[in-house]
């Protein structure tokens, strides 16, 4: 794709094809309200590499696994930047590793610090259980709490139906899923878990959801910079929500600053404060400010949140739509775990079908249709195309028949080899956590967390559809696309737990 150090005659390459933009608005209106589907249709017409103009933003779209891998891995440094979008600056104000426009030594150091803080503290010794590490302790505790919350909701729904002499209307699993996953992140980042009815905790969870909705809706200030001086109602709401979310984070950080003891590191925030105190001993650390280092906890908080929640919501929907799949997971649980104990991290490699199910949910639901936009500064060429300088890059992975054969079919077995073990080469082609320089920090932890949450639910419960409820695998467009609302009925698998 690149010709090494030899000079390249860029005039020999044509620009990528693409739909004709309209004056002023470009191709914005052609995207509709399901942008991922619109891009899939454009890919059929124009190929894996095509260009758009969204308002004033010139965009190059790269589609398909091989195309994305070429850009993010083999040419990773060329395309590792972030665009200077108004929403990015509203979120982070220059302190975020995730949204930082600059790619270079300071960014690489920032990512290294975030990764080390997440890894070292999550792998720290547990504090009061038989778990192998602190992350496992938190995840298993919250998974058990989630299981009990769903049981309690189910018992209440059954009682209500008996009192009204009607059929059970089932339970909505969203709140237990959201609050339990959020509590894992809070415990790791701030050393504190919250009661599931804590007012401040629920407010932050709801604000996070609203921020994601507003991000997904797009912002005129990103497409037309002049609108940042004439903010719309949605832009004002976005800024207010982000300020409230960051205010919550800032208060937790300030509390830690006042009570910090370098001989007693309580959580990831403490670990980052300790790094700041050691800055003077390291010339390399001078590349980052104290604010950048400490605010890394905000990046870590975000990395462990919405992707896992959405994955669990989709998983439960597929389990009630495909009961035979659920039965096979139950069989695997009974064979490798039994009824005497709860699932833990060590069970994951012993349960390939459960893992295959999770990967097939990632693939089939495709609920993270894009990465956060990338950016490149200079003219380069990619495949047979000339890419002009200063363009936004959108990475889009639609279902590919050449990769999956029958992409519309839900089939966990596609991820199992002839021996029944997980096909690692194929699982790497599921890009739910991105790839390359900007790959999600906590992807390995997220997979462990999803496994334990799902295995814990299915260890204790049989999950079924509510009689008469039509199941819909459709979704509304978003940064992380959630399924349409649904309810479940549950019954215990064991008389004593």
Coordinates of C-alpha atoms in Angstrom, one line a residue:
X1 CA 0.0 0.0 0.0
X2 CA 2.8 2.4 0.8
X3 CA 6.0 2.4 -1.1
X4 CA 8.4 2.9 1.8
X5 CA 10.8 5.7 1.7
X6 CA 10.7 6.2 -2.1
X7 CA 9.1 9.4 -3.3
X8 CA 5.5 9.0 -4.4
X9 CA 3.9 10.8 -7.3
X10 CA 0.6 11.6 -5.7
X11 CA -0.8 13.1 -8.9
X12 CA -0.8 9.5 -10.3
X13 CA -3.7 8.6 -8.0
X14 CA -7.3 9.6 -8.4
X15 CA -9.5 10.8 -5.5
X16 CA -12.0 8.3 -4.0
X17 CA -15.5 8.3 -5.6
X18 CA -18.5 9.4 -3.7
X19 CA -22.0 10.9 -3.9
X20 CA -22.3 14.5 -5.2
X21 CA -22.6 16.9 -2.3
X22 CA -25.3 19.6 -2.2
X23 CA -24.4 23.2 -1.7
X24 CA -23.7 24.2 1.9
X25 CA -25.1 21.0 3.6
X26 CA -23.0 18.6 1.5
X27 CA -24.3 15.0 1.9
X28 CA -25.8 15.5 5.4
X29 CA -29.5 15.1 4.3
X30 CA -28.6 12.0 2.3
X31 CA -27.5 10.2 5.5
X32 CA -31.1 10.1 7.0
X33 CA -31.6 9.0 10.6
X34 CA -29.8 5.6 10.1
X35 CA -26.4 6.7 9.0
X36 CA -24.8 3.2 9.2
X37 CA -27.4 1.8 6.8
X38 CA -26.9 4.8 4.4
X39 CA -23.2 4.2 4.4
X40 CA -23.8 0.5 3.7
X41 CA -25.7 1.4 0.6
X42 CA -23.1 3.9 -0.5
X43 CA -20.4 1.2 -0.1
X44 CA -22.3 -1.1 -2.5
X45 CA -22.3 1.7 -5.1
X46 CA -18.8 3.3 -4.5
X47 CA -16.7 0.5 -3.0
X48 CA -14.7 0.2 0.3
X49 CA -13.2 3.8 0.1
X50 CA -15.4 6.8 -0.7
X51 CA -15.7 10.4 0.2
X52 CA -18.5 12.6 1.6
X53 CA -19.0 16.1 2.7
X54 CA -21.0 16.5 5.9
X55 CA -21.7 20.2 6.1
X56 CA -18.3 21.8 6.0
X57 CA -16.5 18.6 7.0
X58 CA -14.7 16.6 4.3
X59 CA -14.9 12.9 5.2
X60 CA -13.3 9.8 3.9
X61 CA -15.2 6.6 4.7
X62 CA -13.3 3.3 4.9
X63 CA -15.5 0.1 5.0
X64 CA -14.8 -3.5 5.7
X65 CA -12.3 -5.4 7.8
X66 CA -9.4 -5.6 5.4
X67 CA -9.7 -1.9 4.5
X68 CA -9.9 -0.8 8.2
X69 CA -7.0 -3.1 9.2
X70 CA -4.8 -1.6 6.5
X71 CA -5.5 1.9 7.7
X72 CA -5.4 1.4 11.5
X73 CA -2.6 -1.2 11.8
X74 CA -0.3 -1.0 8.8
X75 CA -0.7 2.7 8.4
X76 CA -1.7 3.3 12.0
X77 CA 0.5 6.4 12.7
X78 CA -0.7 8.1 9.5
X79 CA -4.3 7.9 10.6
X80 CA -4.1 8.1 14.5
X81 CA -5.1 11.7 14.9
X82 CA -8.5 13.1 16.0
X83 CA -10.4 16.0 14.4
X84 CA -10.8 19.2 16.2
X85 CA -14.6 18.9 16.8
X86 CA -16.5 21.2 19.1
X87 CA -18.1 18.3 20.9
X88 CA -14.6 16.8 21.6
X89 CA -13.5 20.0 23.2
X90 CA -16.7 20.3 25.2
X91 CA -16.1 16.8 26.7
X92 CA -12.4 17.1 27.5
X93 CA -11.1 20.6 27.1
X94 CA -7.7 19.3 26.0
X95 CA -7.2 16.9 28.9
X96 CA -8.5 13.7 27.5
X97 CA -6.4 10.9 26.0
X98 CA -9.4 9.5 24.1
X99 CA -10.4 12.8 22.4
X100 CA -6.9 14.3 22.0
X101 CA -6.2 15.6 18.5
X102 CA -2.5 15.3 18.8
X103 CA -0.7 12.0 18.1
X104 CA 2.9 11.9 19.3
X105 CA 5.2 11.2 22.3
X106 CA 2.9 13.0 24.8
X107 CA -0.2 11.1 23.6
X108 CA 1.7 7.7 23.6
X109 CA 2.8 8.4 27.2
X110 CA -0.7 9.4 28.2
X111 CA -2.1 6.1 26.8
X112 CA 0.6 4.1 28.5
X113 CA -0.2 5.7 31.9
X114 CA -3.9 5.0 31.5
X115 CA -3.3 1.4 30.5
X116 CA -0.8 0.8 33.3
X117 CA -3.1 2.4 35.9
X118 CA -6.1 0.3 34.7
X119 CA -4.0 -2.9 34.6
X120 CA -2.1 -2.6 37.8
X121 CA -5.0 -1.6 40.0
X122 CA -7.5 -4.1 38.5
X123 CA -5.0 -6.9 39.0
X124 CA -4.2 -5.8 42.6
X125 CA -4.9 -8.3 45.3
X126 CA -8.6 -8.7 46.4
X127 CA -9.7 -7.3 49.7
X128 CA -12.1 -9.8 51.2
X129 CA -13.0 -12.7 48.9
X130 CA -11.6 -15.7 47.2
X131 CA -11.2 -13.8 43.9
X132 CA -7.8 -13.8 42.1
X133 CA -7.7 -10.0 41.7
X134 CA -9.6 -6.8 42.6
X135 CA -11.3 -6.6 39.2
X136 CA -12.7 -10.1 39.6
X137 CA -13.8 -9.3 43.1
X138 CA -15.8 -6.2 42.0
X139 CA -17.2 -7.9 38.9
X140 CA -18.4 -11.0 40.6
X141 CA -20.0 -9.0 43.5
X142 CA -21.9 -6.7 41.1
X143 CA -23.0 -9.6 38.9
X144 CA -24.4 -11.3 42.0
X145 CA -26.1 -8.1 43.0
X146 CA -27.6 -7.7 39.5
X147 CA -28.9 -11.3 39.7
X148 CA -30.7 -10.6 43.0
X149 CA -32.2 -7.3 41.6
X150 CA -33.7 -9.1 38.6
X151 CA -35.1 -11.8 40.9
X152 CA -36.7 -9.2 43.2
X153 CA -38.2 -7.4 40.2
X154 CA -39.5 -10.7 38.9
X155 CA -41.1 -11.6 42.2
X156 CA -42.7 -8.2 42.5
X157 CA -44.1 -8.5 38.9
X158 CA -45.5 -12.0 39.7
X159 CA -47.2 -10.6 42.9
X160 CA -48.7 -7.7 40.9
X161 CA -50.1 -10.0 38.3
X162 CA -51.6 -12.3 40.9
X163 CA -53.3 -9.3 42.6
X164 CA -54.7 -8.1 39.3
X165 CA -55.5 -11.7 38.1
X166 CA -53.6 -11.2 34.9
X167 CA -50.6 -12.6 33.1
X168 CA -47.1 -11.6 34.2
X169 CA -45.9 -8.5 32.3
X170 CA -42.3 -9.4 32.8
X171 CA -39.4 -7.2 34.0
X172 CA -37.3 -4.6 32.2
X173 CA -33.7 -5.7 32.8
X174 CA -32.1 -2.3 31.9
X175 CA -31.8 -0.7 35.3
X176 CA -30.1 -3.7 37.0
X177 CA -27.7 -4.1 34.1
X178 CA -26.8 -0.4 34.0
X179 CA -26.3 0.2 37.7
X180 CA -24.3 -3.0 38.2
X181 CA -21.9 -2.3 35.3
X182 CA -21.6 1.4 36.4
X183 CA -20.7 0.3 39.9
X184 CA -17.8 -1.9 38.7
X185 CA -16.3 1.2 37.1
X186 CA -17.0 3.4 40.2
X187 CA -15.4 0.9 42.5
X188 CA -12.2 0.7 40.3
X189 CA -11.9 4.4 39.7
X190 CA -13.1 5.9 43.0
X191 CA -12.9 3.0 45.4
X192 CA -16.6 3.2 46.1
X193 CA -19.7 1.3 45.1
X194 CA -23.1 3.0 45.3
X195 CA -26.4 1.7 46.4
X196 CA -28.5 1.0 43.3
X197 CA -31.0 3.6 44.5
X198 CA -28.5 6.3 45.4
X199 CA -29.8 9.6 43.9
X200 CA -26.4 11.0 42.8
X201 CA -25.4 7.7 41.3
X202 CA -28.6 7.3 39.3
X203 CA -28.3 11.0 38.1
X204 CA -24.8 10.3 36.7
X205 CA -26.0 7.1 35.0
X206 CA -28.9 9.0 33.4
X207 CA -26.6 11.9 32.4
X208 CA -24.2 9.5 30.7
X209 CA -27.1 8.1 28.7
X210 CA -28.3 11.6 27.7
X211 CA -24.8 12.6 26.6
X212 CA -24.6 9.6 24.3
X213 CA -28.0 10.3 22.8
X214 CA -27.0 13.9 22.0
X215 CA -23.7 12.8 20.6
X216 CA -25.5 10.3 18.3
X217 CA -27.9 13.0 17.1
X218 CA -24.9 14.9 15.7
X219 CA -24.2 18.6 16.4
X220 CA -24.5 21.5 14.0
X221 CA -21.5 23.1 15.7
X222 CA -19.4 20.2 14.4
X223 CA -20.7 20.3 10.8
X224 CA -20.9 24.1 10.7
X225 CA -18.4 25.8 13.1
X226 CA -20.3 29.1 13.0
X227 CA -23.1 27.4 15.1
X228 CA -20.9 27.2 18.1
X229 CA -21.5 30.9 18.4
X230 CA -25.2 30.5 18.0
X231 CA -25.8 27.4 20.1
X232 CA -29.0 25.3 19.6
X233 CA -31.0 23.9 22.5
X234 CA -29.4 20.5 22.0
X235 CA -25.9 22.0 22.1
X236 CA -26.7 23.8 25.3
X237 CA -28.1 20.6 26.8
X238 CA -25.0 18.7 25.7
X239 CA -22.6 21.3 27.3
X240 CA -24.7 21.3 30.5
X241 CA -24.8 17.5 30.8
X242 CA -21.0 17.3 30.2
X243 CA -20.4 19.9 32.9
X244 CA -22.5 18.0 35.4
X245 CA -20.8 14.7 34.5
X246 CA -17.3 16.3 34.7
X247 CA -18.4 18.0 38.0
X248 CA -19.1 14.6 39.5
X249 CA -15.7 13.4 38.4
X250 CA -14.0 16.5 39.7
X251 CA -15.6 16.2 43.1
X252 CA -14.4 12.6 43.4
X253 CA -10.9 13.6 42.3
X254 CA -10.8 16.5 44.8
X255 CA -11.9 14.2 47.6
X256 CA -9.0 11.9 46.8
X257 CA -6.5 14.8 46.7
X258 CA -7.5 15.8 50.2
X259 CA -7.3 12.2 51.6
X260 CA -4.4 10.9 49.5
X261 CA -1.8 8.7 51.2
X262 CA 1.0 7.4 49.0
X263 CA 1.4 4.4 51.3
X264 CA -2.3 3.4 50.8
X265 CA -3.3 3.4 47.1
X266 CA -7.1 2.8 47.3
X267 CA -8.1 3.0 43.6
X268 CA -7.1 4.2 40.1
X269 CA -7.5 7.8 41.0
X270 CA -5.0 7.4 43.9
X271 CA -2.6 5.6 41.5
X272 CA -2.8 8.6 39.1
X273 CA -2.2 11.1 41.9
X274 CA 0.9 9.2 42.9
X275 CA 2.2 9.5 39.3
X276 CA 1.8 13.3 39.6
X277 CA 3.9 13.3 42.8
X278 CA 6.6 11.4 41.0
X279 CA 6.7 13.7 37.9
X280 CA 9.8 15.6 39.0
X281 CA 11.8 12.3 39.1
X282 CA 11.0 11.6 35.4
X283 CA 11.9 13.7 32.5
X284 CA 9.4 11.8 30.3
X285 CA 6.6 12.7 32.6
X286 CA 7.1 16.4 32.0
X287 CA 5.4 15.9 28.7
X288 CA 2.0 15.8 30.5
X289 CA 0.4 18.2 33.0
X290 CA -1.0 17.1 36.4
X291 CA -4.5 17.8 35.0
X292 CA -3.9 15.5 32.0
X293 CA -2.6 12.7 34.2
X294 CA -5.3 12.9 36.9
X295 CA -8.1 13.4 34.4
X296 CA -7.1 10.1 32.8
X297 CA -9.6 8.6 35.3
X298 CA -12.4 10.2 33.1
X299 CA -11.1 8.3 30.1
X300 CA -11.0 5.0 32.1
X301 CA -14.5 5.6 33.5
X302 CA -15.9 6.1 30.0
X303 CA -14.0 3.0 28.6
X304 CA -15.7 0.6 31.0
X305 CA -19.3 1.7 30.6
X306 CA -21.6 1.8 27.7
X307 CA -20.2 -0.9 25.4
X308 CA -20.6 -3.5 28.1
X309 CA -24.1 -2.3 29.0
X310 CA -25.3 -2.4 25.4
X311 CA -23.7 -5.8 24.9
X312 CA -25.6 -7.3 27.9
X313 CA -28.9 -5.7 26.7
X314 CA -28.4 -7.3 23.2
X315 CA -27.3 -10.6 24.8
X316 CA -30.6 -11.0 26.8
X317 CA -32.6 -10.2 23.7
X318 CA -30.9 -12.9 21.6
X319 CA -31.2 -15.4 24.5
X320 CA -35.0 -15.1 24.5
X321 CA -35.2 -15.0 20.7
X322 CA -33.0 -18.1 20.4
X323 CA -33.9 -20.4 23.3
X324 CA -31.8 -23.3 21.9
X325 CA -28.7 -21.2 22.2
X326 CA -29.6 -20.5 25.9
X327 CA -30.0 -24.2 26.5
X328 CA -26.5 -24.9 25.2
X329 CA -25.0 -22.2 27.4
X330 CA -26.9 -23.7 30.4
X331 CA -25.4 -27.1 29.5
X332 CA -21.9 -25.6 29.4
X333 CA -22.5 -23.9 32.8
X334 CA -23.7 -27.1 34.4
X335 CA -20.7 -29.1 33.0
X336 CA -18.0 -26.7 34.0
X337 CA -19.3 -24.8 37.0
X338 CA -22.2 -26.7 38.5
X339 CA -24.7 -25.4 41.1
X340 CA -22.3 -25.2 44.1
X341 CA -20.5 -22.0 43.2
X342 CA -20.8 -18.9 41.0
X343 CA -18.9 -18.2 37.8
X344 CA -15.6 -16.4 37.8
X345 CA -12.8 -15.3 35.4
X346 CA -11.1 -18.8 35.3
X347 CA -14.3 -20.3 33.8
X348 CA -14.0 -18.3 30.6
X349 CA -11.5 -20.4 28.6
X350 CA -13.4 -23.6 29.6
X351 CA -16.7 -22.3 28.1
X352 CA -16.0 -21.8 24.3
X353 CA -19.7 -21.8 23.3
X354 CA -20.6 -19.0 25.8
X355 CA -17.6 -17.0 24.4
X356 CA -18.7 -17.7 20.9
X357 CA -22.2 -16.5 21.7
X358 CA -20.8 -13.2 23.0
X359 CA -18.8 -12.7 19.9
X360 CA -21.8 -13.5 17.7
X361 CA -23.8 -10.9 19.6
X362 CA -21.0 -8.4 18.9
X363 CA -21.0 -9.3 15.2
X364 CA -24.7 -9.7 14.5
X365 CA -26.0 -6.7 16.5
X366 CA -23.0 -4.6 15.3
X367 CA -24.0 -2.1 17.9
X368 CA -20.9 0.0 17.6
X369 CA -21.1 0.9 13.9
X370 CA -18.2 3.3 13.9
X371 CA -15.1 4.2 15.7
X372 CA -14.7 7.7 17.1
X373 CA -13.6 9.8 14.0
X374 CA -9.9 9.8 13.1
X375 CA -8.0 12.5 11.3
X376 CA -4.9 12.8 9.1
X377 CA -2.9 16.0 8.3
X378 CA -1.1 15.4 5.1
X379 CA -1.7 14.1 1.6
X380 CA -1.1 10.4 1.3
X381 CA -2.3 7.5 -0.8
X382 CA -4.3 4.5 0.3
X383 CA -4.7 1.6 -2.1
X384 CA -5.3 3.2 -5.5
X385 CA -6.7 6.4 -4.1
X386 CA -5.2 9.8 -3.3
X387 CA -6.3 11.1 0.1
X388 CA -6.1 14.9 0.3
X389 CA -4.7 16.4 3.5
X390 CA -6.8 17.4 6.6
X391 CA -9.7 15.0 6.2
X392 CA -11.9 13.3 8.8
X393 CA -11.8 9.5 8.6
X394 CA -14.9 7.4 9.3
X395 CA -14.4 3.6 9.9
X396 CA -17.5 1.6 9.1
X397 CA -17.9 -2.2 9.3
X398 CA -21.1 -3.4 7.6
X399 CA -22.0 -7.1 7.4
X400 CA -19.6 -8.8 4.8
X401 CA -20.6 -12.0 3.0
X402 CA -17.0 -12.6 2.0
X403 CA -16.0 -12.6 5.7
X404 CA -18.9 -14.4 7.3
X405 CA -20.6 -16.2 4.5
X406 CA -24.1 -15.7 5.8
X407 CA -23.9 -12.5 7.8
X408 CA -27.6 -12.2 8.4
X409 CA -27.8 -15.5 10.3
X410 CA -27.3 -15.6 14.0
X411 CA -24.9 -18.5 14.5
X412 CA -22.5 -18.7 17.5
X413 CA -21.0 -21.9 16.1
X414 CA -19.3 -19.9 13.3
X415 CA -16.7 -18.9 16.0
X416 CA -15.9 -22.5 16.9
X417 CA -13.3 -24.6 15.2
X418 CA -13.5 -28.3 14.4
X419 CA -12.3 -29.2 17.9
X420 CA -15.1 -27.1 19.5
X421 CA -12.6 -24.5 20.7
X422 CA -12.9 -20.7 20.0
X423 CA -11.4 -19.7 16.6
X424 CA -9.2 -16.8 17.8
X425 CA -8.3 -15.8 14.2
X426 CA -12.0 -15.2 13.5
X427 CA -12.8 -13.4 16.7
X428 CA -10.1 -10.9 15.9
X429 CA -12.2 -9.8 12.9
X430 CA -15.0 -8.5 15.2
X431 CA -14.0 -4.9 15.7
X432 CA -16.3 -3.9 18.6
X433 CA -13.4 -2.4 20.5
X434 CA -11.5 -0.9 17.5
X435 CA -8.0 -1.7 16.5
X436 CA -4.6 0.0 16.1
X437 CA -3.2 2.9 18.1
X438 CA -6.6 4.1 19.3
X439 CA -7.9 0.6 20.3
X440 CA -10.1 0.7 23.4
X441 CA -8.1 0.7 26.6
X442 CA -10.2 -1.8 28.5
X443 CA -11.2 -4.3 25.8
X444 CA -9.7 -7.3 27.7
X445 CA -11.4 -6.4 30.9
X446 CA -14.7 -5.7 29.1
X447 CA -14.7 -9.2 27.7
X448 CA -14.1 -10.7 31.1
X449 CA -16.8 -8.5 32.6
X450 CA -19.4 -9.4 30.0
X451 CA -18.6 -13.1 30.4
X452 CA -19.1 -13.1 34.2
X453 CA -22.2 -11.0 34.1
X454 CA -23.8 -13.2 31.4
X455 CA -22.7 -16.5 33.0
X456 CA -23.9 -15.4 36.4
X457 CA -27.4 -14.5 35.1
X458 CA -27.7 -17.8 33.2
X459 CA -26.2 -19.8 36.1
X460 CA -29.1 -18.7 38.3
X461 CA -31.9 -18.1 35.9
X462 CA -33.8 -19.3 32.9
X463 CA -34.7 -16.3 30.8
X464 CA -37.8 -16.3 28.5
X465 CA -39.9 -14.0 26.4
X466 CA -43.0 -12.5 27.8
X467 CA -46.1 -14.2 26.2
X468 CA -47.3 -12.2 23.2
X469 CA -44.3 -9.9 23.1
X470 CA -43.0 -9.5 19.5
X471 CA -39.2 -9.4 19.5
X472 CA -37.6 -6.7 17.4
X473 CA -33.9 -6.8 16.5
X474 CA -34.1 -3.3 15.1
X475 CA -32.3 -0.3 16.7
X476 CA -32.1 3.4 16.6
X477 CA -28.9 5.0 15.3
X478 CA -26.4 6.0 18.0
X479 CA -22.7 5.9 19.0
X480 CA -23.6 2.7 20.9
X481 CA -26.9 1.3 19.4
X482 CA -29.3 -0.2 22.0
X483 CA -32.1 -2.6 21.2
X484 CA -35.7 -1.4 21.3
X485 CA -37.2 -1.8 24.8
X486 CA -38.3 -5.3 25.7
X487 CA -39.2 -7.3 28.9
X488 CA -38.2 -10.8 30.1
X489 CA -39.6 -13.4 32.4
X490 CA -37.3 -15.4 34.6
X491 CA -37.3 -18.5 36.7
X492 CA -34.7 -20.0 39.0
X493 CA -32.7 -22.9 37.7
X494 CA -31.8 -24.3 41.2
X495 CA -34.1 -24.5 44.2
X496 CA -31.2 -23.4 46.5
X497 CA -28.5 -20.9 45.5

